[in-house]
Short mmCIF file of C-alpha atoms and ligand atoms in Angstrom, two decimals:
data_model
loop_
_atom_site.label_atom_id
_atom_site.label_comp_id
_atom_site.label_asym_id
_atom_site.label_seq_id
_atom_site.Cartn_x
_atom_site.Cartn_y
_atom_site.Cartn_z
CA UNK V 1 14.80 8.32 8.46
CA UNK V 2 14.38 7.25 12.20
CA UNK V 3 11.42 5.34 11.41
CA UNK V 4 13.23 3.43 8.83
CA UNK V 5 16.06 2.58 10.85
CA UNK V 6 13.70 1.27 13.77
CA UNK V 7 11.79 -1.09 11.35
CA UNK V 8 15.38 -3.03 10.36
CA UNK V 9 15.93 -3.06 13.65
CA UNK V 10 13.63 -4.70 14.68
CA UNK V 11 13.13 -7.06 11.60
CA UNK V 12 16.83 -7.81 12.20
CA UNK V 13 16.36 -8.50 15.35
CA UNK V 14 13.11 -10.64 14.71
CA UNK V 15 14.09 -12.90 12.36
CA UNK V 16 17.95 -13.92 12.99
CA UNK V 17 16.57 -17.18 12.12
CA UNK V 18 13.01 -16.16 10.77
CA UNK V 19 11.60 -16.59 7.45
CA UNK V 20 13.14 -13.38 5.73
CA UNK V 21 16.50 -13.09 4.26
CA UNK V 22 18.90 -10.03 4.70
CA UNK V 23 17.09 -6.67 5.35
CA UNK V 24 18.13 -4.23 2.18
CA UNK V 25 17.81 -0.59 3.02
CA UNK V 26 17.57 1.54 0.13
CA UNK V 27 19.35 -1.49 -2.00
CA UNK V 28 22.24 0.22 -2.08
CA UNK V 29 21.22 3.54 -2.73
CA UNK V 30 19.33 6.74 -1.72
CA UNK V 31 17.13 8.22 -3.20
CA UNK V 32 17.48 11.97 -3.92
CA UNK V 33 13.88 13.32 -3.21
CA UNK V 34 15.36 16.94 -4.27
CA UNK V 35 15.95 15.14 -7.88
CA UNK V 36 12.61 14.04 -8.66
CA UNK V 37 12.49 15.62 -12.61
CA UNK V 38 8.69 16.44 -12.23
CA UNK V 39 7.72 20.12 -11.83
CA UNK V 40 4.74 21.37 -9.25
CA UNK V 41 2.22 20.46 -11.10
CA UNK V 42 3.12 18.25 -13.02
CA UNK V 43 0.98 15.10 -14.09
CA UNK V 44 2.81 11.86 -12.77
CA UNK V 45 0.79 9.72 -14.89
CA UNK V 46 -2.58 9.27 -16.26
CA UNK V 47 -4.58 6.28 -17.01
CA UNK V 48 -7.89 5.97 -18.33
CA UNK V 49 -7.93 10.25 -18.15
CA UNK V 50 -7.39 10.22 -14.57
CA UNK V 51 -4.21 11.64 -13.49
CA UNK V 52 -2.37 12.54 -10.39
CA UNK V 53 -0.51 15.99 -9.82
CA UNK V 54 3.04 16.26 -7.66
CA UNK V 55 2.40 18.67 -5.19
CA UNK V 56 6.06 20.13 -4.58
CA UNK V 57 4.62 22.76 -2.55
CA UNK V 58 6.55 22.30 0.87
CA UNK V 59 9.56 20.54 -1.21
CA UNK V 60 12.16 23.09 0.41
CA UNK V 61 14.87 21.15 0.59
CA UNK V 62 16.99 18.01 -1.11
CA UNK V 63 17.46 15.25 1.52
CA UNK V 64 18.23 11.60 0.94
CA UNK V 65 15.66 8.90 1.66
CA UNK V 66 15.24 5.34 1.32
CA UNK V 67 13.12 2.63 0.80
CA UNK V 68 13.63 -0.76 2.75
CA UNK V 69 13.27 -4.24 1.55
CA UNK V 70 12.55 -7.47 2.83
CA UNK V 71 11.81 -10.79 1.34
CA UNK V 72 11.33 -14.52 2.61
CA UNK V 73 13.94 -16.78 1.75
CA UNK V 74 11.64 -19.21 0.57
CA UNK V 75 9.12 -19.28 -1.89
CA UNK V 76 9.11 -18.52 -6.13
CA UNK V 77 11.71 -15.77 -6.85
CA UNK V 78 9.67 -15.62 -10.31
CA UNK V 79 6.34 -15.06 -9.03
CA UNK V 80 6.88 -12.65 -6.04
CA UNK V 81 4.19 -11.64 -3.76
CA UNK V 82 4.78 -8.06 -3.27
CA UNK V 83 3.24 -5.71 -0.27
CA UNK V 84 4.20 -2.43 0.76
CA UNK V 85 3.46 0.83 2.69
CA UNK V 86 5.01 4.25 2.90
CA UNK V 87 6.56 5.14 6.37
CA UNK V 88 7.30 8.76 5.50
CA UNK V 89 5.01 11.15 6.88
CA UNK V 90 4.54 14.83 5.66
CA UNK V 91 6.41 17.51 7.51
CA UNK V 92 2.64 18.97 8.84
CA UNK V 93 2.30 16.20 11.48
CA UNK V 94 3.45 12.63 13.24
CA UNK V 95 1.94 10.45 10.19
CA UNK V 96 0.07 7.83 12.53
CA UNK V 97 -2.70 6.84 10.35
CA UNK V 98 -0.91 8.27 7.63
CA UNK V 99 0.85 5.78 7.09
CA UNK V 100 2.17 4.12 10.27
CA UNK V 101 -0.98 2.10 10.36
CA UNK V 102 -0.07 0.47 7.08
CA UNK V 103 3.30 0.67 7.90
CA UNK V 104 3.19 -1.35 11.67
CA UNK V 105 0.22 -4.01 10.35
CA UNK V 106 3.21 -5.03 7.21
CA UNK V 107 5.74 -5.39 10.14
CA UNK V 108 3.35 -7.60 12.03
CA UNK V 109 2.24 -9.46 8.89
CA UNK V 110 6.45 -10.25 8.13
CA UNK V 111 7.20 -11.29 11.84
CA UNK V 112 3.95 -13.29 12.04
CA UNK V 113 4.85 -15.02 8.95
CA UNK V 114 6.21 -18.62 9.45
CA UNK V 115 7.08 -21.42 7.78
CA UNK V 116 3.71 -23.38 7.94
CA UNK V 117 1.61 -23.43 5.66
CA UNK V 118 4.66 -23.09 2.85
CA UNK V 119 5.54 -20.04 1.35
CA UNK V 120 5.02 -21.20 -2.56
CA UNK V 121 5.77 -17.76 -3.78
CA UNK V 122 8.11 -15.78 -2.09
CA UNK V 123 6.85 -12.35 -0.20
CA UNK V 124 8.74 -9.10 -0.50
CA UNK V 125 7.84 -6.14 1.55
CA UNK V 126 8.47 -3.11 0.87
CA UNK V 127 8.80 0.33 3.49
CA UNK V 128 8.83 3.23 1.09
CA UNK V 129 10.52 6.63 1.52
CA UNK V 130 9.05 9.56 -0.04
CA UNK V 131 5.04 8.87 -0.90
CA UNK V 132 4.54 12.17 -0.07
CA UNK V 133 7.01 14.23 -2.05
CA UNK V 134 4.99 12.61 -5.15
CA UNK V 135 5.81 8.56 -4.83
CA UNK V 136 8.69 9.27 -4.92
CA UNK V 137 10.59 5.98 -3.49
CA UNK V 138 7.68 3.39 -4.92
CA UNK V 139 8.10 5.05 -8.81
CA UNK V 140 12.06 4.67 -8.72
CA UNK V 141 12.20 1.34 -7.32
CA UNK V 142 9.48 0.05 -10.20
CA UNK V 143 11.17 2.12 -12.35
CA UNK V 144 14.83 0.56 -11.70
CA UNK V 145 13.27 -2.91 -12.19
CA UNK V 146 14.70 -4.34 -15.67
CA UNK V 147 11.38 -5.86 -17.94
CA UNK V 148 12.52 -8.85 -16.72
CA UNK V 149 12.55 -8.35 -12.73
CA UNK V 150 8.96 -6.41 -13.35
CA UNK V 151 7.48 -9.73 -14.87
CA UNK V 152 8.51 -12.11 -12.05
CA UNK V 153 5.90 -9.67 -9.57
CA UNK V 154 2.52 -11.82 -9.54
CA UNK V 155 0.98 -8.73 -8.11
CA UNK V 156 1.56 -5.79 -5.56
CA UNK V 157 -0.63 -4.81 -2.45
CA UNK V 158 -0.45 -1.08 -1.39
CA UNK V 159 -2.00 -0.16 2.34
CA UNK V 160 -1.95 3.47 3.25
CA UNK V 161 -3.68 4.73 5.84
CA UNK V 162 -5.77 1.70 7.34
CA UNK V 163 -7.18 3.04 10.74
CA UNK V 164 -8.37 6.26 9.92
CA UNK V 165 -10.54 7.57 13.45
CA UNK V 166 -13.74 7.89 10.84
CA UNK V 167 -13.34 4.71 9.33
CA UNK V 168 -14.57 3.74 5.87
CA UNK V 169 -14.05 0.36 4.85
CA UNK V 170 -12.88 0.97 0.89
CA UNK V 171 -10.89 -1.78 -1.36
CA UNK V 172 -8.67 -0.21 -4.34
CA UNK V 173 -11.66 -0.39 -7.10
CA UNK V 174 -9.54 -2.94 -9.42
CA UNK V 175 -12.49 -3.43 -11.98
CA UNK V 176 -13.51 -0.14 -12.18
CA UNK V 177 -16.87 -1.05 -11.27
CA UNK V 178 -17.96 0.83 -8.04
CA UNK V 179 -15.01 3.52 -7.34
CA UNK V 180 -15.85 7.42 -8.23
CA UNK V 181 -13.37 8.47 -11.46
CA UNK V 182 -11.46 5.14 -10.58
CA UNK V 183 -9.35 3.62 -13.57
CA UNK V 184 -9.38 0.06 -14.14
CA UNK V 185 -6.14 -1.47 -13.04
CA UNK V 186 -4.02 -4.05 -14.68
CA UNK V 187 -5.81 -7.72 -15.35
CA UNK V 188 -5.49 -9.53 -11.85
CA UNK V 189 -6.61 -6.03 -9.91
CA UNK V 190 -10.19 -6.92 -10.00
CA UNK V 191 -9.55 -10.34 -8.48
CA UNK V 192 -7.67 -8.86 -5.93
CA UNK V 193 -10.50 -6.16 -4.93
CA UNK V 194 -12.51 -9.46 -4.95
CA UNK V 195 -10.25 -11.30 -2.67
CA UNK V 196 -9.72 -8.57 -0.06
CA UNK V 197 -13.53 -7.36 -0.23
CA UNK V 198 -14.40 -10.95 0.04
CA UNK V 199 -12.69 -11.93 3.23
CA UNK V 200 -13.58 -8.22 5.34
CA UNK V 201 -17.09 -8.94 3.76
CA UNK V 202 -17.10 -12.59 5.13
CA UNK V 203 -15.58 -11.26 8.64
CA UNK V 204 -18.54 -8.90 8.78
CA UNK V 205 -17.28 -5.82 7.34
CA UNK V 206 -19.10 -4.37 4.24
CA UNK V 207 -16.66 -2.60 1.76
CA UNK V 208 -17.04 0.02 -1.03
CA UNK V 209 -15.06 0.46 -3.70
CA UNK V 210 -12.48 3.61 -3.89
CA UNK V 211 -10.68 5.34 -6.61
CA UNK V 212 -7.92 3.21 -8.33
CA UNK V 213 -6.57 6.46 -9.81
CA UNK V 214 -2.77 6.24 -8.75
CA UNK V 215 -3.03 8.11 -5.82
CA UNK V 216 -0.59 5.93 -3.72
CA UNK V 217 2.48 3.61 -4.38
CA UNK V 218 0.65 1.68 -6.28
CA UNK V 219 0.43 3.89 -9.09
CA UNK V 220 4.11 3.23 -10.90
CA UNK V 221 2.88 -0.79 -10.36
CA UNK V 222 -0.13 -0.30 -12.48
CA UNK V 223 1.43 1.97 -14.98
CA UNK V 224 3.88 -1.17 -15.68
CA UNK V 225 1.12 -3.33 -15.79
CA UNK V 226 1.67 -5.05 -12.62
CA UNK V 227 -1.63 -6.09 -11.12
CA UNK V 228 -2.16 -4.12 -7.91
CA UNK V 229 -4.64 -3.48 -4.99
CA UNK V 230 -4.99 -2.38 -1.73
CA UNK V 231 -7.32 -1.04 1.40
CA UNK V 232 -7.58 2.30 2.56
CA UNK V 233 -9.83 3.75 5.38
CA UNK V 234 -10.23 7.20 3.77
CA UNK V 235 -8.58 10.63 3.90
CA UNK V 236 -10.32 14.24 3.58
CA UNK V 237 -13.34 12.31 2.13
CA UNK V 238 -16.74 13.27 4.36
CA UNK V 239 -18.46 9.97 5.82
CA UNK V 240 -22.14 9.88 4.27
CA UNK V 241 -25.39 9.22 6.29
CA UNK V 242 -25.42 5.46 4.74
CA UNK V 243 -21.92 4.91 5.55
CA UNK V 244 -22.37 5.97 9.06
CA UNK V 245 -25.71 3.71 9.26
CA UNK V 246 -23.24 0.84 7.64
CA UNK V 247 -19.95 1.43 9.52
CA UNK V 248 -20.77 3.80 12.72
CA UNK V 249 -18.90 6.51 12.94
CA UNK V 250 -20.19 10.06 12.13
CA UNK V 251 -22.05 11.26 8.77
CA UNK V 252 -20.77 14.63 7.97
CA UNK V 253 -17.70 14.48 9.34
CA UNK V 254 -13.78 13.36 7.00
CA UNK V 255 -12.39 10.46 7.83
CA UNK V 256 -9.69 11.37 8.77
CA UNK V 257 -9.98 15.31 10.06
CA UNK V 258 -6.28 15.20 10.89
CA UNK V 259 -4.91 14.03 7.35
CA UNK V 260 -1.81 16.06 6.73
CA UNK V 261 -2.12 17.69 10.10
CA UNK V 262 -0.34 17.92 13.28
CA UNK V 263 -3.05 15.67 15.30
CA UNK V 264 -2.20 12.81 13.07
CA UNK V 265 -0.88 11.54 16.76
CA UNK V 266 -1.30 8.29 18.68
CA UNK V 267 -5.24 9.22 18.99
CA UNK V 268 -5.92 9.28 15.92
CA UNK V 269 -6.63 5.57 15.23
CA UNK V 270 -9.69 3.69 15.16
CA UNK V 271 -8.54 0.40 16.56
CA UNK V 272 -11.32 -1.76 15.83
CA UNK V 273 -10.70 -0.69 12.04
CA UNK V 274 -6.62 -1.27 12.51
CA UNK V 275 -7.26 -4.37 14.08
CA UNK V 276 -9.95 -5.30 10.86
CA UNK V 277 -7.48 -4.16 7.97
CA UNK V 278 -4.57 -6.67 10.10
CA UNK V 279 -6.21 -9.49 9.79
CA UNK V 280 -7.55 -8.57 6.08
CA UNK V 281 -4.02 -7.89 4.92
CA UNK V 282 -1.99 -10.81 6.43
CA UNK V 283 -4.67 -13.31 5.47
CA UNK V 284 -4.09 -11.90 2.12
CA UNK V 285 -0.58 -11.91 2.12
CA UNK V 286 -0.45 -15.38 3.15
CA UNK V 287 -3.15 -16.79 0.65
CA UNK V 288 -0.70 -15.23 -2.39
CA UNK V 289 2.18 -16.61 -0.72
CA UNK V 290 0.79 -19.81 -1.23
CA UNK V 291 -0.81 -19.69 -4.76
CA UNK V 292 -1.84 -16.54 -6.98
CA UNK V 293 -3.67 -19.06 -9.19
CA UNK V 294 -7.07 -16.93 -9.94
CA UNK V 295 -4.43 -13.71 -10.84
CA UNK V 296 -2.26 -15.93 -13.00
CA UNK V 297 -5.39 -17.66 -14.89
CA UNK V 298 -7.11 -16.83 -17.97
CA UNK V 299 -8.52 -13.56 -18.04
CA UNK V 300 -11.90 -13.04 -18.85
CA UNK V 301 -13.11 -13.17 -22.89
N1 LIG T 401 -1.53 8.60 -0.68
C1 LIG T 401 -2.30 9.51 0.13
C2 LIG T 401 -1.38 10.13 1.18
O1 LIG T 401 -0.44 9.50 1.61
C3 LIG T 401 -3.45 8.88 0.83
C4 LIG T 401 -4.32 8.02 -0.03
C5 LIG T 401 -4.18 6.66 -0.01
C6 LIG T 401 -5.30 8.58 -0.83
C7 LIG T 401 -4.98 5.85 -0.80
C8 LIG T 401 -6.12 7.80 -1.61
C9 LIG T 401 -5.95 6.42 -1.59
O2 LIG T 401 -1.58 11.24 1.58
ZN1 ZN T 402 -0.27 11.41 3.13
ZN1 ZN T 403 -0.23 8.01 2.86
ZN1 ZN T 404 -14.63 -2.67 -8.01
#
């Protein structure tokens, strides 16, 4: 995993004396994509009768991958602030909004993040390997979590795919109050779909709600009752006359018309939405880093 290897690299070589402890790569071991024990077809997991299928369809052959795993050295090891993003790519094309967007904005989120204002909880990001063979990388690291290690994450952001050339502006629907077939996540989602629709809404960005459904690494999270959320600029969705009249962009048209393809390249990128989701996602990094108060409250009555 070339990508992989470039990422430690240059976290490594970032942060020699930077806020994040020792890079782990796969903590120790790989994970064997070929030994996933879900069939074509198969449901990974349903919630609230939604459910997502593996799609082993182009699973040809067993190859090791790996996730990687960074974490500040400061901050609450029993309330960690969890973010991460896939940085495999399907065999059909590069995988630049899909998911190096998500992937690149978490790198610049960990090098940006300093010492000032202090880290109260710590932050550990997360690269996965494997999304695309079925979450494959996300599902065994949750699932290799003992009870214990599972309780001291506060909550987990997902971003995948958050530059799409057709941009919508949607926020994981964590209350299950505006997605379409969404599933309400874990308590603490909806605050989080308020938090990150509150700041893009405040910065002049009007959001939606999208489909909380599992359909990303956040899916083993929520099925262990971690509270979860996350942005996402859409995939083979079509862009609607209102959305176009609210975002720009073209009514009729996906969001992303090279999802899964080969012109998933370096042009396919809205920047104005990459540069957007950024500054959404490191401002909401940092604001859990320093207190996940309204996720850790009491829930509603
Ligand atoms: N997980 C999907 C993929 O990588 C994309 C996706 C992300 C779809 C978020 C819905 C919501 O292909
Ligand atoms: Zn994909
Ligand atoms: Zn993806
Ligand atoms: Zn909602």
């Amino acid at each position: 995993n070339a990508a992989a290897a470039g990422a430690v690299a240059i976290l490594v070589a970032n942060n020699a004396d930077g806020p994040l402890q020792g890079v782990t790569v796969g903590e120790g071991a790989t994970i064997p994509t070929g030994g996933i024990s879900k069939a074509d077809g198969d449901t990974l997991f349903g919630k609230n009768g939604v459910s997502t299928t593996v799609d082993l369809r182009f699973h040809t052959e067993d190859k090791p991958s790996r996730n990687l795993i960074a974490e500040t050295k400061t901050g609450r090891k029993n309330n960690v602030v969890m973010v991460g993003s896939h940085l495999d790519s399907v065999d059909e094309g590069p995988g630049i909004n899909d998911n190096g967007t998500g992937s690149a904005a978490l790198l610049e989120t960990a090098l940006q993040l300093g010492a000032s204002p202090k880290v109260s909880n710590a932050v550990r990001f997360a690269w996965w390997g494997a999304e695309e063979l079925g979450l494959v990388g996300s599902t065994k690291y949750v699932q290799s979590l003992s009870f214990e290690q599972q309780l001291d994450i506060a909550l987990y952001l997902n971003f995948d795919m958050i530059a799409s050339p057709n941009a919508g502006y949607f926020v994981y629907d964590g209350d299950n109050s505006d997605g379409v077939g969404a599933g309400e996540g874990p308590y603490g989602s909806s605050q989080i779909e308020a938090a990150l629709a509150g700041f893009l809404n405040e910065t002049g960005t009007p959001t939606e709600g999208t489909d909380f459904d599992g359909r990303s690494d956040y899916g083993e999270f929520i099925a262990n009752g971690i509270p979860a959320g996350g942005i996402f600029t859409g995939a083979e969705g079509v862009k609607t006359a209102a959305q176009a009249e609210k975002w720009g962009g073209n009514a009729g048209v996906a969001y992303d018309k090279c999802y899964h393809s080969k012109c998933d390249n370096l042009g396919n990128l809205d920047r104005v939405a990459l540069d957007r989701n950024a500054d959404a996602i490191a401002w909401v990094t940092a604001s859990y880093a320093i207190s996940t108060e309204d996720i850790n409250g009491v829930p509603p009555k």
